[in-house]
Short mmCIF file of C-alpha atoms in Angstrom, two decimals:
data_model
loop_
_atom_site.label_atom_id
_atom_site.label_comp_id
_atom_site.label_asym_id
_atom_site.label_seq_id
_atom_site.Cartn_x
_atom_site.Cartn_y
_atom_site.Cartn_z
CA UNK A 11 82.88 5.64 -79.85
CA UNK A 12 85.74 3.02 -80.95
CA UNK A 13 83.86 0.91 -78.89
CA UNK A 14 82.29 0.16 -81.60
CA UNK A 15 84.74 -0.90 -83.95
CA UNK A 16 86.93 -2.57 -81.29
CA UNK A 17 83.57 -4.88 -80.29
CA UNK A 18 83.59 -5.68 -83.92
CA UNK A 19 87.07 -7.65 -83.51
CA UNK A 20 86.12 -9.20 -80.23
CA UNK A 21 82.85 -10.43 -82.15
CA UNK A 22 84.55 -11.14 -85.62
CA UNK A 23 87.38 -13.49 -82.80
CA UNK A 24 84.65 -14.99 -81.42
CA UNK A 25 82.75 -16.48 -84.68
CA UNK A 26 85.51 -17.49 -85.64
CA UNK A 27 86.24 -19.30 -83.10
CA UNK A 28 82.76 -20.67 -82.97
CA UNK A 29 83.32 -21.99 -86.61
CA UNK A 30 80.51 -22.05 -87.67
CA UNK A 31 77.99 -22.84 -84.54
CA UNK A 32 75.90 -20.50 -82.67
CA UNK A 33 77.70 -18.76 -79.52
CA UNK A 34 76.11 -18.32 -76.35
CA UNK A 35 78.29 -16.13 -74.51
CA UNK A 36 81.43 -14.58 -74.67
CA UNK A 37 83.77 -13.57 -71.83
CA UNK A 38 86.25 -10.67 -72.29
CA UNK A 39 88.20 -8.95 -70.21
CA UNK A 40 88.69 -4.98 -69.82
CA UNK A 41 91.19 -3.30 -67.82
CA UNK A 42 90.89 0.02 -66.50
CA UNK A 43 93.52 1.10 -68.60
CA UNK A 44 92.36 0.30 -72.33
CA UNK A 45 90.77 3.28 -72.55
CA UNK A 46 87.38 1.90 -73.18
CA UNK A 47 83.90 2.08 -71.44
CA UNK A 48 82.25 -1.22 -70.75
CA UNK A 49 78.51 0.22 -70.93
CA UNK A 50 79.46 1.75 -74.73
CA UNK A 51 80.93 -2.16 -75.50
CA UNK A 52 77.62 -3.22 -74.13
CA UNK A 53 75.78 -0.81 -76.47
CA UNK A 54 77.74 -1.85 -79.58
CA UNK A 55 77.38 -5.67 -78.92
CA UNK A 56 73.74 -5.51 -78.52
CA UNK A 57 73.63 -3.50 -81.83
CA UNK A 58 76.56 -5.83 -83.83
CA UNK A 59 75.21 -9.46 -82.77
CA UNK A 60 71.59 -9.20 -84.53
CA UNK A 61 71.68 -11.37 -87.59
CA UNK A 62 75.38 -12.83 -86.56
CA UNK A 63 75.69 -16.50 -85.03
CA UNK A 64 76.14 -14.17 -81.51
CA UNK A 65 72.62 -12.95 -81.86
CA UNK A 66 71.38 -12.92 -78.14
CA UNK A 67 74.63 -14.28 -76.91
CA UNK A 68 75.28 -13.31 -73.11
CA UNK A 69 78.37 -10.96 -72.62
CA UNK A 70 80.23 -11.71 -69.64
CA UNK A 71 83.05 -8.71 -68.83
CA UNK A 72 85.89 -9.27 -66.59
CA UNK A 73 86.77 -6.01 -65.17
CA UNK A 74 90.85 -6.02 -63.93
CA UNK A 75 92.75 -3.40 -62.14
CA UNK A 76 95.74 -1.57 -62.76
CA UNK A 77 98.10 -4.19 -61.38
CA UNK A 78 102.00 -2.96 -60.54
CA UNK A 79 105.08 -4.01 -59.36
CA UNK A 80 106.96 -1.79 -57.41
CA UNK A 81 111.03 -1.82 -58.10
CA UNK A 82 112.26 -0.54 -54.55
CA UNK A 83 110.59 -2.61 -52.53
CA UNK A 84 109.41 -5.41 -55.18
CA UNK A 85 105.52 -4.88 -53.93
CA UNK A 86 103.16 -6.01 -56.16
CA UNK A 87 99.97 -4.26 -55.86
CA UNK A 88 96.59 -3.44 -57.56
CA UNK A 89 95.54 0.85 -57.71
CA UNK A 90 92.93 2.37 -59.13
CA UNK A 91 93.44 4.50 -61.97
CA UNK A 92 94.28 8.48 -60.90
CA UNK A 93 96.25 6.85 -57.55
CA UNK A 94 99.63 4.50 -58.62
CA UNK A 95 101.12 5.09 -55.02
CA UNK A 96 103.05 1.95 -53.76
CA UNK A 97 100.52 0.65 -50.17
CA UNK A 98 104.13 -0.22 -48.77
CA UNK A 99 106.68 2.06 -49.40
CA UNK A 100 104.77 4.93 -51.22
CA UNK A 101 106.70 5.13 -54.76
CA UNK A 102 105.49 6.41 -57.18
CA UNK A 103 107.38 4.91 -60.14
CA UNK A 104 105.63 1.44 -59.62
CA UNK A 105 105.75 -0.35 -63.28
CA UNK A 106 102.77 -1.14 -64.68
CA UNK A 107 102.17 -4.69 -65.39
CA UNK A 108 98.38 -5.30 -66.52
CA UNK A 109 95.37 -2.78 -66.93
CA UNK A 110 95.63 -2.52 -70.69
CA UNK A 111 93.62 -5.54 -71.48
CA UNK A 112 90.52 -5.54 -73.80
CA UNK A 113 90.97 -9.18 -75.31
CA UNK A 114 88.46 -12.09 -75.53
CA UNK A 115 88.80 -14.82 -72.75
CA UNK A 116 86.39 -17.27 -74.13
CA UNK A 117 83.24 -18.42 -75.67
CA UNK A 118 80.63 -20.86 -75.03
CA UNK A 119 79.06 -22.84 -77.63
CA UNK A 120 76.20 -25.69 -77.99
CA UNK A 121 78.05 -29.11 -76.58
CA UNK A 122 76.99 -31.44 -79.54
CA UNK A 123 77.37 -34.66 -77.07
CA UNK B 28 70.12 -32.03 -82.61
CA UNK B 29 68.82 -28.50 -81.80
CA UNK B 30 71.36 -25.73 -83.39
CA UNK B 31 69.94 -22.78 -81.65
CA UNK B 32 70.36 -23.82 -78.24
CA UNK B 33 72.05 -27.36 -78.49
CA UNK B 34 69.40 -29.59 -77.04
CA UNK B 35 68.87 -32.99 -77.96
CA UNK B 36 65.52 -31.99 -79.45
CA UNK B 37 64.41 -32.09 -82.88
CA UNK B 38 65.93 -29.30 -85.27
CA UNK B 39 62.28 -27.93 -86.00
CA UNK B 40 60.94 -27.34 -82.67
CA UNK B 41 59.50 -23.85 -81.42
CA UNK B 42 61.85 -21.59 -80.10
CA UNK B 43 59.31 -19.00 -78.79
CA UNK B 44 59.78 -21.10 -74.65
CA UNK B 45 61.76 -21.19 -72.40
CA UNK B 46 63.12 -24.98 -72.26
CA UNK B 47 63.28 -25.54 -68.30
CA UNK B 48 66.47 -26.65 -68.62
CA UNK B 49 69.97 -24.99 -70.00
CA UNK B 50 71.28 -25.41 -72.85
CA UNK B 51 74.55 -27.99 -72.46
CA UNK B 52 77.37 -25.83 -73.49
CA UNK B 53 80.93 -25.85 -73.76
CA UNK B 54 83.49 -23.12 -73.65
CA UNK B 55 86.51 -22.62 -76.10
CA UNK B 56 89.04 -20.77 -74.56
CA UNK B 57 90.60 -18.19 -77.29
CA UNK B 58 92.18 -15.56 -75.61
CA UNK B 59 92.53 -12.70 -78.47
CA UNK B 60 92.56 -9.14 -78.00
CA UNK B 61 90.75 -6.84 -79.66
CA UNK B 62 93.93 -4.58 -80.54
CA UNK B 63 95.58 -7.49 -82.05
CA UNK B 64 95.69 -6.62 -85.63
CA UNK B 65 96.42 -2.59 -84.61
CA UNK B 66 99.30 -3.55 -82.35
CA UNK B 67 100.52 -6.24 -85.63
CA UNK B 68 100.01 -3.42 -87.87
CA UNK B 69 101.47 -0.55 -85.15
CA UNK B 70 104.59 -3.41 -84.94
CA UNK B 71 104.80 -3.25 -88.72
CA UNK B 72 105.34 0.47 -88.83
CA UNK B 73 107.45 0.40 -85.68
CA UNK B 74 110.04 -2.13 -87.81
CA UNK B 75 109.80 0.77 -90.88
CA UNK B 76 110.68 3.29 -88.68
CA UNK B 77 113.46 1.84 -86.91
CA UNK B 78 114.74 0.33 -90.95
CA UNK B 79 114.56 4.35 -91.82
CA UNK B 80 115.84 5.83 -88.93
CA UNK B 81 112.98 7.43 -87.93
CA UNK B 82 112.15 8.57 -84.11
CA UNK B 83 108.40 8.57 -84.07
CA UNK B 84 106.71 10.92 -82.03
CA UNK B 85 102.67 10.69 -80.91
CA UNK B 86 101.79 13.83 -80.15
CA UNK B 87 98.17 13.79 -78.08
CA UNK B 88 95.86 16.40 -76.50
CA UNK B 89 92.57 17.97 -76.81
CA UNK B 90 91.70 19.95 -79.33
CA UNK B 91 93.06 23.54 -79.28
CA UNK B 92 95.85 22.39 -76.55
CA UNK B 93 98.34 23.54 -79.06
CA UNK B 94 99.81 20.81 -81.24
CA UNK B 95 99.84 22.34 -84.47
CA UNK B 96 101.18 25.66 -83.04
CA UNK B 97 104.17 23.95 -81.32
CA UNK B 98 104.80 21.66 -84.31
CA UNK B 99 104.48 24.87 -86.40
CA UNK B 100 107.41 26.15 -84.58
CA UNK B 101 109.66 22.81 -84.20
CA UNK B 102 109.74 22.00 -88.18
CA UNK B 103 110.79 25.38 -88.91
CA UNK B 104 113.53 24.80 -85.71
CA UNK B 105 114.95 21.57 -86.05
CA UNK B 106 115.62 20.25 -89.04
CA UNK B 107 114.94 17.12 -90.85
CA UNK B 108 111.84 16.62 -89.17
CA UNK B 109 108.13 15.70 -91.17
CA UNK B 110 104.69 15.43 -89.67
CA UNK B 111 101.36 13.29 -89.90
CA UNK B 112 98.36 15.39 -88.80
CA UNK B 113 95.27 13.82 -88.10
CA UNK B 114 91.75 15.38 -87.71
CA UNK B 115 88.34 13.83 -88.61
CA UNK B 116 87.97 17.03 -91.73
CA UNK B 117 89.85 19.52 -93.46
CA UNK B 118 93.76 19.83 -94.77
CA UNK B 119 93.47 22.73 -92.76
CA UNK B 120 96.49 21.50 -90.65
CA UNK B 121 99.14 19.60 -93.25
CA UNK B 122 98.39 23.44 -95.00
CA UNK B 123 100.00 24.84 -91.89
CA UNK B 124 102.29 22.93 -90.89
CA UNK B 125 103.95 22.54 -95.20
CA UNK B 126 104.62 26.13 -95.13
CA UNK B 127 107.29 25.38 -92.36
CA UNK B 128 108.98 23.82 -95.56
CA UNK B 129 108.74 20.24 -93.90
CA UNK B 130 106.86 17.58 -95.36
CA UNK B 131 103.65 17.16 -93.73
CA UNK B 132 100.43 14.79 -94.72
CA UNK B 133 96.73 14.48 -93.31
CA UNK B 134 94.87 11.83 -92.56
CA UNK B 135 91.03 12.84 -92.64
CA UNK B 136 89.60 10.13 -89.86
CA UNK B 137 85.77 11.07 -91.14
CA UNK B 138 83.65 10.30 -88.00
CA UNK B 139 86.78 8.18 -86.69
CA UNK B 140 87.84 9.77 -82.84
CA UNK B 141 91.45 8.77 -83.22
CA UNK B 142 94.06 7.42 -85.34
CA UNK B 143 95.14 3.92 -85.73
CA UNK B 144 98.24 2.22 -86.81
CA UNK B 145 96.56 1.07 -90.23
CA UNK B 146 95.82 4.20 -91.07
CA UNK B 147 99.27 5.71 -90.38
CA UNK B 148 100.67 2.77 -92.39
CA UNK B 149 98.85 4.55 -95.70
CA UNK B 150 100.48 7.40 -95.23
CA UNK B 151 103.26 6.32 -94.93
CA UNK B 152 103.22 5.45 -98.32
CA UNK B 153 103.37 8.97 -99.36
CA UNK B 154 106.00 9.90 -96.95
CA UNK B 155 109.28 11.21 -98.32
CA UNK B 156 111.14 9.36 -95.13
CA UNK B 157 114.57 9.83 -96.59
CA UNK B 158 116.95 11.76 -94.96
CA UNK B 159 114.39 12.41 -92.12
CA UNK B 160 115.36 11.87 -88.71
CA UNK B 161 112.31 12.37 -86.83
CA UNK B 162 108.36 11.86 -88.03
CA UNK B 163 105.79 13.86 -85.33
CA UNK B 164 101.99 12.42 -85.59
CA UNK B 165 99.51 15.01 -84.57
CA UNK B 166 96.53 12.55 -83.22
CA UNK B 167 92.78 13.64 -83.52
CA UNK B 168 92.32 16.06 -80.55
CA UNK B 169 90.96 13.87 -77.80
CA UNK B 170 92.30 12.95 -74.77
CA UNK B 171 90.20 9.48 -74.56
CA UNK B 172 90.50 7.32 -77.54
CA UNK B 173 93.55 7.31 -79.09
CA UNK B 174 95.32 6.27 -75.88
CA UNK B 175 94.26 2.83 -76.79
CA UNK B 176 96.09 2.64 -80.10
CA UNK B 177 99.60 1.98 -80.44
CA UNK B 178 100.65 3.17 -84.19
CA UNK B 179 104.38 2.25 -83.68
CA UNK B 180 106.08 5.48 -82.32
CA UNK B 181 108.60 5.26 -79.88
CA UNK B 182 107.23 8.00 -77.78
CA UNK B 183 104.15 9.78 -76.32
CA UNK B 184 104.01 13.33 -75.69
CA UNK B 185 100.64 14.60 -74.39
CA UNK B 186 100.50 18.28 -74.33
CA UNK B 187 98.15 20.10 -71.32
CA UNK B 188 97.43 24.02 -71.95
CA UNK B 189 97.64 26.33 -69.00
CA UNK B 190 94.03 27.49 -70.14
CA UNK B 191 92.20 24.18 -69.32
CA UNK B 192 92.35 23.48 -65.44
CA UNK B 193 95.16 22.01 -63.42
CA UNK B 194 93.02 18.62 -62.79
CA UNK B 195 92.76 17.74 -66.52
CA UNK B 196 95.27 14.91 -65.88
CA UNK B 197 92.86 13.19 -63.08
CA UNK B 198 89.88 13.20 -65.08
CA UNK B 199 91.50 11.90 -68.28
CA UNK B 200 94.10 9.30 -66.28
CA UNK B 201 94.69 7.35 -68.40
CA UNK B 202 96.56 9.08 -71.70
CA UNK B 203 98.13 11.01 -69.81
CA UNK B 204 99.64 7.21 -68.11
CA UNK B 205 100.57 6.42 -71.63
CA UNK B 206 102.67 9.64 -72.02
CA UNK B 207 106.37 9.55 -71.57
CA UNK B 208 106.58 13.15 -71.60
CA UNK B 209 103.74 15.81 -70.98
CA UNK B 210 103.93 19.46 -72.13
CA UNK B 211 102.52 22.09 -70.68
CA UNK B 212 101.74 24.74 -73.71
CA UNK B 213 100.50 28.52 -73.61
CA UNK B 214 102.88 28.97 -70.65
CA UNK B 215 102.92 32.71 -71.84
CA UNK B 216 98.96 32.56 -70.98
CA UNK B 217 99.63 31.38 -67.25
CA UNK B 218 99.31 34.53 -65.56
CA UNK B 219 96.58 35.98 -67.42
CA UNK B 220 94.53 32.96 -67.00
CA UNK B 221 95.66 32.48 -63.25
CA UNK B 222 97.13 28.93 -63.88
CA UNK B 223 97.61 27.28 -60.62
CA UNK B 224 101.16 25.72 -61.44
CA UNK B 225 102.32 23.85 -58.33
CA UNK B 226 98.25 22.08 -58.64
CA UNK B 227 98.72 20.97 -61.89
CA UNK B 228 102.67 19.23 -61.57
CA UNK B 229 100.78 17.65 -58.77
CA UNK B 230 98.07 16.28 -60.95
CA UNK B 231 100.09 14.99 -63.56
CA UNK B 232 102.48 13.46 -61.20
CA UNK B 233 100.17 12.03 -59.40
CA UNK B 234 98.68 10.07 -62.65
CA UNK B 235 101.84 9.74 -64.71
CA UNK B 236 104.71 9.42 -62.30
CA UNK B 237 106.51 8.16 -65.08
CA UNK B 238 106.48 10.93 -67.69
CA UNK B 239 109.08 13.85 -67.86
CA UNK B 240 107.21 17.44 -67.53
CA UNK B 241 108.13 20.39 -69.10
CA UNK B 242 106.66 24.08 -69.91
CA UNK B 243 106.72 25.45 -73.14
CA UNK B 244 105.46 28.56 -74.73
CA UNK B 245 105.65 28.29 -78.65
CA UNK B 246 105.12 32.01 -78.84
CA UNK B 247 107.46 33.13 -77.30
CA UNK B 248 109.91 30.77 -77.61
CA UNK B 249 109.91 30.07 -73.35
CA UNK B 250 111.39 26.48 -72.92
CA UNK B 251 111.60 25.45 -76.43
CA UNK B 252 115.05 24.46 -75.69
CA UNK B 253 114.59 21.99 -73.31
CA UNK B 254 111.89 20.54 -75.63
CA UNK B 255 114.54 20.26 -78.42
CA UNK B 256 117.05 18.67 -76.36
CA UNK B 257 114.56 16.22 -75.46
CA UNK B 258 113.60 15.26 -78.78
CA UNK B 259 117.46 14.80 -79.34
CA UNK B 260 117.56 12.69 -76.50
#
């Protein structure tokens, strides 16, 4: 469950960010690869943004594949995790080159107009 | 001006409708990850390390895969070497592993399912690094979480016992991504247990086509040398 303590940042980023208004929603984005579960961050938000300026913010989750660029035949290709097999030439030493993220895009706030 | 959901309406009206109309709203782009201040902190340790002369080793598995026992073994084989053992209770471990004669420390995590860089970064406060050559960091036994948390080593090793199933690497892909080396432990076990070899190179390959492989029995001593080399490598 570091779910939990990792939604803490993304929260503690995001009012901040907010400085001082409410936030309506915050985007983040989760790659297969960060080792987290998006239905535990969902869990932990709900039970973090009570009493915050998040309280009954929307979360928005971008979920990203494993993306790869393969050096023999300079492929660059999406997998899913368990299968890193270059489509083209079938290598298997593809580097990796996203599918760790767990970062906060963005956040929407009131537009004071 | 409404603060609660930014309508032109006046401060003090009910909030217990629904408006008819959305709230205008603008977005603030801040792109931050959540690992930031672990990977500043796992950079800070990284930079001691390297200003010691340290190689850092992360040793992960699940528990019982045999990190202690093979750590037991390499501090009382290769010298100059110190370990960081981490398990949510007991000194059970750092007990073991000091009566090798090498300095070894625990970190008790409490409820925590993994290790992070902070944490390491206190102990390293009570490290006796000089003259070391190589620090080994037992992580909490878990093949999930701590593959998220960078705490400055310079390699991965995640260890796979012949006693729990050749397809461990495809339902835990991604650690065993992370690893730059995997060792298979217990290789003394493989017959009794019916380990199905050739299956399990195929798993791990399969999920971590970059990681070296090797086979290792720290009872009886069966491929500790090419482990050695490796860590001289």
């Amino acid at each position: 469950m570091h779910e939990l303590s990792l939604m803490t940042n993304l929260l503690d980023a995001a009012i901040a960010a907010a400085d001082g208004a409410k936030v309506h929603a915050l985007r983040i984005r989760v790659g297969p690869l960060s080792g987290v579960v998006v239905e535990a961050l969902r869990f932990a938000f709900d039970a973090l943004t009570p009493g915050t300026p998040a309280a009954g913010a929307r979360l928005d989750v971008e979920e990203t594949a494993p993306a790869f660029h393969c050096p023999r035949c300079r492929t660059d290709y999406a997998a899913p995790v368990g299968s890193y097999l270059c489509p083209n030439c079938g290598a298997a030493d593809g580097e990796l080159r996203g599918g760790h993220e767990l970062e906060l895009v963005s956040i929407e706030v009131p537009d004071h107009v | 001006m409404c603060d609660t959901c930014g309508c032109n309406e006046s401060p003090h009206h009910p909030h217990d409708h629904a408006h008819g109309h959305p709230p205008p709203v603008r977005t603030i782009a801040v792109q931050k990850s959540a690992l930031a201040l672990n990977q500043r902190i796992a950079d800070q340790n990284r930079g001691w390390f390297r200003a010691k002369g340290l190689k850092v080793i992360n040793l992960l598995s699940s528990p019982g895969s045999g990190k202690t026992t093979l750590l037991e073994r390499t501090l009382r084989e290769v010298p100059r070497c110190a370990a960081i053992v981490g398990d949510l209770q007991t000194e059970n471990d750092a007990i073991r592993l000091r009566a090798t004669g090498a300095p070894a420390l625990q970190i008790n995590t409490g409820a925590t399912c993994h290790l992070d860089a902070h944490m390491v970064a206190h102990a390293l406060a009570d490290l006796p690094a000089d003259g070391l050559t190589k620090l080994f960091i037992e992580n909490v036994g878990n093949l999930v979480c701590p593959a998220a948390f960078d705490l400055g080593e310079a390699k991965r090793v995640v260890l796979l016992s012949v006693t729990e199933g050749e397809d461990k690497p495809l339902k835990y892909p991604v650690i065993f991504r992370h690893a730059d080396l995997v060792v298979i432990t217990k290789s003394d076990l493989a017959d009794i247990v019916g380990f199905a070899r050739d299956q399990a190179l195929a798993a791990i390959r399969q999920v971590a086509p970059q990681a070296g492989i090797l086979e290792v029995s720290a009872k009886t001593g069966a491929g500790l040398a090419a482990w050695y080399a490796w860590l001289a490598g």
